[in-house]
Short mmCIF file of C-alpha atoms and ligand atoms in Angstrom, two decimals:
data_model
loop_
_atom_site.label_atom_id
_atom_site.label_comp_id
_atom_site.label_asym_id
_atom_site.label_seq_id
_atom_site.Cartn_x
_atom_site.Cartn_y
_atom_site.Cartn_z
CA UNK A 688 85.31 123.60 129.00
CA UNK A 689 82.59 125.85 130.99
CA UNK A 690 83.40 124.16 134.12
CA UNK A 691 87.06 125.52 133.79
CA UNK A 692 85.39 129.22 133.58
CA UNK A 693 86.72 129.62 130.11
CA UNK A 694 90.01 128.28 130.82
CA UNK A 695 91.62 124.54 129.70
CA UNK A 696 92.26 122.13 131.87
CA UNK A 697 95.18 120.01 131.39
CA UNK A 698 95.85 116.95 132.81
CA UNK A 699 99.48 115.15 131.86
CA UNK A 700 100.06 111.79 131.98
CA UNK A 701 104.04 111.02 132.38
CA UNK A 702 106.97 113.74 134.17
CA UNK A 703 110.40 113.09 133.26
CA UNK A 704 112.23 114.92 130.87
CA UNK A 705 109.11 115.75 128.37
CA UNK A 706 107.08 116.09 131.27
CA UNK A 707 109.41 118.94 132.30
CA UNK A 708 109.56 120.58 128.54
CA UNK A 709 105.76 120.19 128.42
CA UNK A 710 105.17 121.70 132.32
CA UNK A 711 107.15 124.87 131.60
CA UNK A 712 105.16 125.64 128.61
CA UNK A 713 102.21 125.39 130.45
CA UNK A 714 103.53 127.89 133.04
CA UNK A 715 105.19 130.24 130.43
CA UNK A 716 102.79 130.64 127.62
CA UNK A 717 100.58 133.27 129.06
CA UNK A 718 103.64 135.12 130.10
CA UNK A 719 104.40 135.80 126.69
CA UNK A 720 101.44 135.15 124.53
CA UNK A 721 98.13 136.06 124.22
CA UNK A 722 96.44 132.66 124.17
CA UNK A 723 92.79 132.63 123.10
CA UNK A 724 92.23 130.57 126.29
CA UNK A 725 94.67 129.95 129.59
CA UNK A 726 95.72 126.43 130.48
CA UNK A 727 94.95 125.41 134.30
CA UNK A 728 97.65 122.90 135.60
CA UNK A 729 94.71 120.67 136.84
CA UNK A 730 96.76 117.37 137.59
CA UNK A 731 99.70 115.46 136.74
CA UNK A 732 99.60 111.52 136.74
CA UNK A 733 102.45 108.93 137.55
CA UNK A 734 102.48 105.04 138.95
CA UNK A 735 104.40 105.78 141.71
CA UNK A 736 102.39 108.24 144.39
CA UNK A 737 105.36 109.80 146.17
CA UNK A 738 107.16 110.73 142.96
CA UNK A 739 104.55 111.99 141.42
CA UNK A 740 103.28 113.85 144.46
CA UNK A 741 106.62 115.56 144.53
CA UNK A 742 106.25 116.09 140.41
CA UNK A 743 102.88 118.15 140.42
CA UNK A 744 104.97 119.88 143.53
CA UNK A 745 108.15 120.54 141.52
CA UNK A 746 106.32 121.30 137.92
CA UNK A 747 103.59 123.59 139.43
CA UNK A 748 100.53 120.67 138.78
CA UNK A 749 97.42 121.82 141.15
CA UNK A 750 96.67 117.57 142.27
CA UNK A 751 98.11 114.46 141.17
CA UNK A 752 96.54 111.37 139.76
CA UNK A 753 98.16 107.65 140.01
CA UNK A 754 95.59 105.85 137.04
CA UNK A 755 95.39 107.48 133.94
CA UNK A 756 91.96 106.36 133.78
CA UNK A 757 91.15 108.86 136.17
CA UNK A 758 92.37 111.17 135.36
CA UNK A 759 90.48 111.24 131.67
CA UNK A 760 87.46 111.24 133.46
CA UNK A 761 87.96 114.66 135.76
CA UNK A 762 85.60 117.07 134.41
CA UNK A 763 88.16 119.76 135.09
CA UNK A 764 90.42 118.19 132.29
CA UNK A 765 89.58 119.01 128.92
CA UNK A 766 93.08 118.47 126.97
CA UNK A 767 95.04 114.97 128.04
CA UNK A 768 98.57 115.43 127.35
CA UNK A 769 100.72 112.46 126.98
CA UNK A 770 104.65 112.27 128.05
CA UNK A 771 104.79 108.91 128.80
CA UNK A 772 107.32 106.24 126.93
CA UNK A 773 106.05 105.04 123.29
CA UNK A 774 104.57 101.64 124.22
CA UNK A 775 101.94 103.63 126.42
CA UNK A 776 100.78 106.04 124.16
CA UNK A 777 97.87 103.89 122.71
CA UNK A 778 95.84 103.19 125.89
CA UNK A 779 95.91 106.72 127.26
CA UNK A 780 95.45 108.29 123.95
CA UNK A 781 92.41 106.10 123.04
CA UNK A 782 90.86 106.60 126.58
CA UNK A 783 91.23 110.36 126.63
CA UNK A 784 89.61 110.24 123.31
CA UNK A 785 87.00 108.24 124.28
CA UNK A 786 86.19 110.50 127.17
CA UNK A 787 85.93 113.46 124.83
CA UNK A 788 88.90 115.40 125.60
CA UNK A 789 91.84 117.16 123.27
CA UNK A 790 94.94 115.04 123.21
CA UNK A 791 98.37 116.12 122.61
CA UNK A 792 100.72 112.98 122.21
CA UNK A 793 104.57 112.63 122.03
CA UNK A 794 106.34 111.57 119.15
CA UNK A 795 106.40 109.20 117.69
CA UNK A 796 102.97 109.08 117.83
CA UNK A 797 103.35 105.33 118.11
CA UNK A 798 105.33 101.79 118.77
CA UNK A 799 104.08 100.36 115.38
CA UNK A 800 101.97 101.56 111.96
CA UNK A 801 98.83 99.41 113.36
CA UNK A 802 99.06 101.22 116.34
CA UNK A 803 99.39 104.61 115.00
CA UNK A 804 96.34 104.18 112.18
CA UNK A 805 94.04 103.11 114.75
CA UNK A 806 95.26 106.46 117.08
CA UNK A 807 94.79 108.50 113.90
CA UNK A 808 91.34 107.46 113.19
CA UNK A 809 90.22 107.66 116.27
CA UNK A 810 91.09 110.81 116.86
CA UNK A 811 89.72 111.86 113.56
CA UNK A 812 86.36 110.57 114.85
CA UNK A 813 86.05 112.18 118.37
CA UNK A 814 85.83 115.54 116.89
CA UNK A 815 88.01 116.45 119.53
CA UNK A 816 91.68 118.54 119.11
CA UNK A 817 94.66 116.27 118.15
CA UNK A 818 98.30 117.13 118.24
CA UNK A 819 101.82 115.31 117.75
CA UNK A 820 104.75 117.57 119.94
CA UNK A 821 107.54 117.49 116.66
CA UNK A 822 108.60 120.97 118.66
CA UNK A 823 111.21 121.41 115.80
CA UNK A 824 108.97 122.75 113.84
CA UNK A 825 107.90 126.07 115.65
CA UNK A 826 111.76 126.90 115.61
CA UNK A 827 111.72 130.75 114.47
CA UNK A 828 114.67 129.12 111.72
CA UNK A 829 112.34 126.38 111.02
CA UNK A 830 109.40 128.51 110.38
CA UNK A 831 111.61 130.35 108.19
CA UNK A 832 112.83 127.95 106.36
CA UNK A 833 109.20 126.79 105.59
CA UNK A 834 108.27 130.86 103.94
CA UNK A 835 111.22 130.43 102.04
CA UNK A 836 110.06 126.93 100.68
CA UNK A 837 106.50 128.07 100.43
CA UNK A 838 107.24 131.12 98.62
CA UNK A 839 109.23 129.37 95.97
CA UNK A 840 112.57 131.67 96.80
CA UNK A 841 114.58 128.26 96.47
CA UNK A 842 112.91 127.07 93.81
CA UNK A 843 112.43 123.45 92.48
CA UNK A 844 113.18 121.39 95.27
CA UNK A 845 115.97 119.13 94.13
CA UNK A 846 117.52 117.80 98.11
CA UNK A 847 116.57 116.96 101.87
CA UNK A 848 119.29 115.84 103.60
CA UNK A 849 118.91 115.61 107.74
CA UNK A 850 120.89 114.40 110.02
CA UNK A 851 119.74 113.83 113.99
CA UNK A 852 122.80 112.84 115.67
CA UNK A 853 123.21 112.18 119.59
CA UNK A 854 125.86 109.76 121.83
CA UNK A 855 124.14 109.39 124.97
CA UNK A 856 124.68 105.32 124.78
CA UNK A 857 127.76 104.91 122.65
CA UNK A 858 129.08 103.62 126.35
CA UNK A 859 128.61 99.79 126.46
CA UNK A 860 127.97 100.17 130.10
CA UNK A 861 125.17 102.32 129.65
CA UNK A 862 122.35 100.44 130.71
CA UNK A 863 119.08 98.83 129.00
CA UNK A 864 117.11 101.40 129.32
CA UNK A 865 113.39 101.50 127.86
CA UNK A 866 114.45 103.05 125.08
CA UNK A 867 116.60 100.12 123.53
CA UNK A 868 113.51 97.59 124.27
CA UNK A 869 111.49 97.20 121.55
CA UNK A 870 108.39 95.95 123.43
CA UNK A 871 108.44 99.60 125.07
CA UNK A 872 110.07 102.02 122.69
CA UNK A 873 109.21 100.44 119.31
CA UNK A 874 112.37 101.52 117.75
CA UNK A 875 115.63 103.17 118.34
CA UNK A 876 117.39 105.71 117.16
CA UNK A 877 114.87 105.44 113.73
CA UNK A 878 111.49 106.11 116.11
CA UNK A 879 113.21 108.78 118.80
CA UNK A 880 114.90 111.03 116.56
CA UNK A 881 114.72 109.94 113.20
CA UNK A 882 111.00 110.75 113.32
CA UNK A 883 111.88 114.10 114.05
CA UNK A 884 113.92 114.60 111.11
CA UNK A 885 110.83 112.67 108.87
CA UNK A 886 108.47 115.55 109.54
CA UNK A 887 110.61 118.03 109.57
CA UNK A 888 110.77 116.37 105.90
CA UNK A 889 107.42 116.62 105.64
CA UNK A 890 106.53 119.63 106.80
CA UNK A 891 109.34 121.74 104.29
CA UNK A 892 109.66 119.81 101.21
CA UNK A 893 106.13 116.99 101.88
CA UNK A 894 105.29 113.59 101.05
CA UNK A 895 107.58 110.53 100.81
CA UNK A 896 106.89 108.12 98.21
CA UNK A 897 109.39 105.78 98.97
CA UNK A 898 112.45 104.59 101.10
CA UNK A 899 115.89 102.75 101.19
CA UNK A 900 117.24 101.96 104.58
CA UNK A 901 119.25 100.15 106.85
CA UNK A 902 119.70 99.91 110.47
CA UNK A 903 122.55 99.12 113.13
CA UNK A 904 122.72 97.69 116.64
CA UNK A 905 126.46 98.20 117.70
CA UNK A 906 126.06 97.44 120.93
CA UNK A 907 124.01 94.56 121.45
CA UNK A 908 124.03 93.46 125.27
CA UNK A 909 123.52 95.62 128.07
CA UNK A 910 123.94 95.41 131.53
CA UNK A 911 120.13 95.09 132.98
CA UNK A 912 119.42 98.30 135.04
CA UNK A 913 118.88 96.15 138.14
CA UNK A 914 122.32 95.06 138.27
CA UNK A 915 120.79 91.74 138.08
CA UNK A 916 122.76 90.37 134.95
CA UNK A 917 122.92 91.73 130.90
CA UNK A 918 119.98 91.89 128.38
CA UNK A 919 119.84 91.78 124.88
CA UNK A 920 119.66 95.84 122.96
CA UNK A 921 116.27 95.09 120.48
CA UNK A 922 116.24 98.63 118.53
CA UNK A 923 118.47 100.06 116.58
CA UNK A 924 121.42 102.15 117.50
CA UNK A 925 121.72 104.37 114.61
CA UNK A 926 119.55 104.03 110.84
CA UNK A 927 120.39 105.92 107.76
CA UNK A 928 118.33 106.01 104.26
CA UNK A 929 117.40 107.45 101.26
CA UNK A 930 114.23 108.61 100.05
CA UNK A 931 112.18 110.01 96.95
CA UNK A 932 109.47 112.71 97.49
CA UNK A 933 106.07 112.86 95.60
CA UNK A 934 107.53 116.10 94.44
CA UNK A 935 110.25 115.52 92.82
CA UNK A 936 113.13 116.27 95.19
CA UNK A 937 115.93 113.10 96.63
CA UNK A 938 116.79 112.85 100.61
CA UNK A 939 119.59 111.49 102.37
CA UNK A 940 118.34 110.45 106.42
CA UNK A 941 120.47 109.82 109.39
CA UNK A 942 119.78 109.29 112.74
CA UNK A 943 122.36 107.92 115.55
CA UNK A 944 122.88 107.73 119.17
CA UNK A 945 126.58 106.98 118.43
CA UNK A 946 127.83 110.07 116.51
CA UNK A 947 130.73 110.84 119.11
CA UNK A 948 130.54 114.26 120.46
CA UNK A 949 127.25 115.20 118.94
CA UNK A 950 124.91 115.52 121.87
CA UNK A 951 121.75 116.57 120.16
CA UNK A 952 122.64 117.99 116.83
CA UNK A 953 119.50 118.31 114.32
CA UNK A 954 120.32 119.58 111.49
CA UNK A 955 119.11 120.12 107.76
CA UNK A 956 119.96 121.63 104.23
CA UNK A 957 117.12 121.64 101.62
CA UNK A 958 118.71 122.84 98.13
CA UNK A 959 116.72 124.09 94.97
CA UNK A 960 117.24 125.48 91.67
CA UNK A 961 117.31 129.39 93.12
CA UNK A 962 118.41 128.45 96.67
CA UNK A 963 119.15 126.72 99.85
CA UNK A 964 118.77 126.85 103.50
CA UNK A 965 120.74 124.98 105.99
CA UNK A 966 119.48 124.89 110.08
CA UNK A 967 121.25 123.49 112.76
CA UNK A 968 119.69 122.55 116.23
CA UNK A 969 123.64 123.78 117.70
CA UNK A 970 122.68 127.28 116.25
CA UNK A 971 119.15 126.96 116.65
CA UNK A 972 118.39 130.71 116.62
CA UNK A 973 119.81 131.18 112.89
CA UNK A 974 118.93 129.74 109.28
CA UNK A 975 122.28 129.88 106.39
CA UNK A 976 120.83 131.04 103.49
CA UNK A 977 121.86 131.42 99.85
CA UNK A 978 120.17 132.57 96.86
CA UNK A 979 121.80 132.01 93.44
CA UNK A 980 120.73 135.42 92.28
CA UNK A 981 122.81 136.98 94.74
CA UNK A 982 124.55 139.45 93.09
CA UNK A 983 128.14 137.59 92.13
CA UNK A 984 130.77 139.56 94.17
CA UNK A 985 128.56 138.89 97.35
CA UNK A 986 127.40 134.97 96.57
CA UNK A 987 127.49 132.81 98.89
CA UNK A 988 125.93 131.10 102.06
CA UNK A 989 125.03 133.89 104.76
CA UNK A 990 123.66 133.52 107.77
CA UNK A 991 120.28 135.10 109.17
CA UNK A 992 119.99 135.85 112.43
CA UNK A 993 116.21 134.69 113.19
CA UNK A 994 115.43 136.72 116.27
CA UNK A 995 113.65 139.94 115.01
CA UNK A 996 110.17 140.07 115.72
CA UNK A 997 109.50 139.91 112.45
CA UNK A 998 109.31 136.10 112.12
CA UNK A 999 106.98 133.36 114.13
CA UNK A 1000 106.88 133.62 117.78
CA UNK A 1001 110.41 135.67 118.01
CA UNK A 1002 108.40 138.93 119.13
CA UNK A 1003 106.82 137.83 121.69
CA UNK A 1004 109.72 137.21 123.89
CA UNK A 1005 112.95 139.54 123.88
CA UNK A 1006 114.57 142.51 121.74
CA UNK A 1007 116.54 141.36 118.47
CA UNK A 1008 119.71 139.31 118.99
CA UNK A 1009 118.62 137.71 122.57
CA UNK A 1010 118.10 134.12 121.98
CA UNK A 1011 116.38 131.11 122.40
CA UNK A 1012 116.34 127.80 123.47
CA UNK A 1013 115.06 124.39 123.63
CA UNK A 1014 112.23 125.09 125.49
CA UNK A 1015 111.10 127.67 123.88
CA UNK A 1016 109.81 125.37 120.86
CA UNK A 1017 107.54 123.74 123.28
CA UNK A 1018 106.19 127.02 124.79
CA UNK A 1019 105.03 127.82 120.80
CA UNK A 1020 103.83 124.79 120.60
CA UNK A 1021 101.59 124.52 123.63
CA UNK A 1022 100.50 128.40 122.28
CA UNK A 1023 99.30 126.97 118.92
CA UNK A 1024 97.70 124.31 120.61
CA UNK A 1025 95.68 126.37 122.88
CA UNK A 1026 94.57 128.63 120.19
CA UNK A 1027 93.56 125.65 118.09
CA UNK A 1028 91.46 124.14 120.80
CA UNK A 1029 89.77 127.30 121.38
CA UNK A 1030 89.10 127.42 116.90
CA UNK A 1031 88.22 124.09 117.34
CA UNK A 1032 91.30 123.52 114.62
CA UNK A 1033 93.85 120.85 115.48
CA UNK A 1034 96.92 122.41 114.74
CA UNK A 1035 99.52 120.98 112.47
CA UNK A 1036 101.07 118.04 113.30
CA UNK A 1037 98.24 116.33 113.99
CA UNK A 1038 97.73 112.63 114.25
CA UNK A 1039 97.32 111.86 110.96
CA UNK A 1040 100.74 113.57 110.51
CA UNK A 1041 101.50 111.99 113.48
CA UNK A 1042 100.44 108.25 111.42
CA UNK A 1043 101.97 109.39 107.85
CA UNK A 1044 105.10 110.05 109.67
CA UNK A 1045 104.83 105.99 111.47
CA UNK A 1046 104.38 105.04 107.74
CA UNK A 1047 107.88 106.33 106.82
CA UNK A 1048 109.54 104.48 109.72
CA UNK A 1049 107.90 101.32 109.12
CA UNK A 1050 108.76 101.62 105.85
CA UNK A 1051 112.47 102.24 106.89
CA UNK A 1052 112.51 99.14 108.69
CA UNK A 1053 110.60 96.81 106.14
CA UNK A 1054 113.26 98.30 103.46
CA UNK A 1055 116.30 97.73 106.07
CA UNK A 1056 115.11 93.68 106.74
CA UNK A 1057 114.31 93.44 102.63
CA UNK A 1058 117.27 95.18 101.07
CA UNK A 1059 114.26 97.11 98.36
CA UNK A 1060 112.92 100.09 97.91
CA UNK A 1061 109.44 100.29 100.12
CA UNK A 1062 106.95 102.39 99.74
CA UNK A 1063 105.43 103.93 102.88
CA UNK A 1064 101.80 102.98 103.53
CA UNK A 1065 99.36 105.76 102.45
CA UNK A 1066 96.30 104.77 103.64
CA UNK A 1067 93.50 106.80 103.86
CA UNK A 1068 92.81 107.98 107.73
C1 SOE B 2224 116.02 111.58 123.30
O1 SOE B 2224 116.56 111.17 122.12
C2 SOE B 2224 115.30 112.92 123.13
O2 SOE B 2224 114.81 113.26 124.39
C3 SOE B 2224 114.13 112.81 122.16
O3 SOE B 2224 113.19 111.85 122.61
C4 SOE B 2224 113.48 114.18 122.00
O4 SOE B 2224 112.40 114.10 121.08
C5 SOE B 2224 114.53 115.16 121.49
O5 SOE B 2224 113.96 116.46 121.39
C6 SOE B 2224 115.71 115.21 122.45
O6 SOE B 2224 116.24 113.87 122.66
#
């Protein structure tokens, strides 16, 4: 990292819409936090020259690169970020790896389980940083959602139930699109926002131990995106199961892309035997709370405002009651990541969260085509 004069050099592989979230972190995190060490936009990297010329242009990159392979190798890159679709994640991950550098990698972490295990324990054995962008969780609500959990002021934890719910393709014109291949995106609706929702799980209540799902393809021909003819939908348009954690508790999961009218609506309600918290992605900037020992002529749900600077990353940007955003999850994320490169820690998730929370979808899936419970694998990374 010398050669960067104590500051990390980031080359990203990928630019569309993550490639956005991810490039305004970079730009805004030493606005507003004091990161152990600065990132340096060294290059971005795309197939296509001109568009990715006119990316690192756009997204504030100092070069471009057209081969991910070189761009692993720069000596002024020391953290390879990857924003690319699923069924590339693999080969650049493994490379950057292999050429020593920290690696922060979409989610899902991976097309398939085998995929995922052999990221995870690879990146366990470079001795490099390693980090999975679930943004969700460095939500200010999130976050405190997680003290409340952690500090047992809901108690036993008796329910998880999520729901991620979009209906960006419910239109049977909408085209076949990487994401409804299977050879690129590895799943659907289960693998794009269903995984969010499975480590959100993990993260507030922990482990699965086992699953009961099924899947749906409602739409299953597409026109080709060509115009050259139709093409058959391989992934799932919408999943929903039911799980049992180590600890104790019962979930309900749901994740669609044809939930009419809800456009990106994450949301969550953990109840225990003293509590419950409900978050919504809609209301992102506030956590419902109620505690059973409320006194009885005030019981009842109530709803925290989560901007004082009080809680995770909320001080560092604007005076109580001004809010937040989408992006904003991403600019604590890159913070945390910078830090933890600099510690030498890899923050939380990391791959192997990144791998437990592949196990749960495969497990989904292998339930879904068997009708049975499944348990999700827990092999040791
Ligand atoms: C599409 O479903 C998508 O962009 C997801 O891939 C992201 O993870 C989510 O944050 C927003 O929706």
């Amino acid at each position: 990292m010398q050669q960067n004069n104590g500051r990390i050099g980031v080359g990203m592989v990928g630019y569309s819409f993550m490639g956005r979230a991810h490039s305004n972190a970079y730009r805004q995190v030493t606005r507003f936090f004091d990161v152990a060490s600065a990132p340096r936009m060294a290059a971005v990297c795309g197939r296509d020259e001109g568009a990715t010329a006119r990316a690192a242009d756009a997204l504030g990159w100092d070069s471009h690169e057209t081969d991910y392979r070189r761009l692993v190798e720069r000596d002024d890159v020391d953290l390879v970020d990857v924003v690319t679709p699923g069924y590339t994640h693999r080969e650049i991950v493994l490379a950057a790896l292999d050429a020593g550098k920290h690696v922060l990698c979409e989610k899902p972490l991976a097309n398939t389980l085998e995929e995922a295990r052999e990221m995870a324990a690879a990146a366990g054995d470079a001795g490099t940083v390693n980090m999975v962008c679930f943004n969700y969780r460095r939500a200010p609500a999130v976050q405190l959602a997680k003290t409340l959990v952690d500090e047992g002021r809901l108690g036993e934890i008796r329910h998880w139930r999520a729901a991620y719910l979009q209906d960006f393709i419910m239109d049977p014109s909408f085209p076949l699109i990487w994401r409804l291949q299977r050879e690129k995106a590895g799943s659907g609706a289960l693998g794009d926002i269903g995984a969010h929702i499975v480590d959100l799980a993990h993260f507030l209540v922990g482990p699965i131990a086992e699953v009961s799902g099924m899947t749906e393809t409602f739409v299953k021909e597409r026109p080709l995106e060509d115009g050259t003819g139709t093409g058959e939908v391989t992934v799932d348009d919408a999943a929903a199961f039911l799980a049992r954690f180590e600890g104790g508790a019962i979930g309900t999961f749901e994740a669609s892309r044809f939930a009419a009218g809800r456009r990106n609506r994450n949301s969550f309600e953990i109840n225990g035997s003293r509590g419950s918290v409900a978050f919504d992605l809609e209301r992102m900037n506030e956590l419902e709370v109620y505690f059973a020992d409320d006194p009885e002529d005030v019981q009842g749900f109530r709803t925290v405002n989560v901007t004082e600077p009080g809680h995770p990353y909320a001080g560092a940007w604007w005076p109580p009651g001004h809010i937040l955003g989408y992006e904003h999850t991403f600019v604590h994320t890159i913070k945390d990541l910078l830090d933890g490169i600099k510690t030498g820690r890899s923050p939380a998730p990391t791959f192997e969260d990144g791998y437990r929370c592949q196990a749960v979808l495969d497990a989904v899936e292998r339930s879904a085509a068997s009708r049975e419970w499944v348990a999700p694998e827990n092999g040791g990374i």
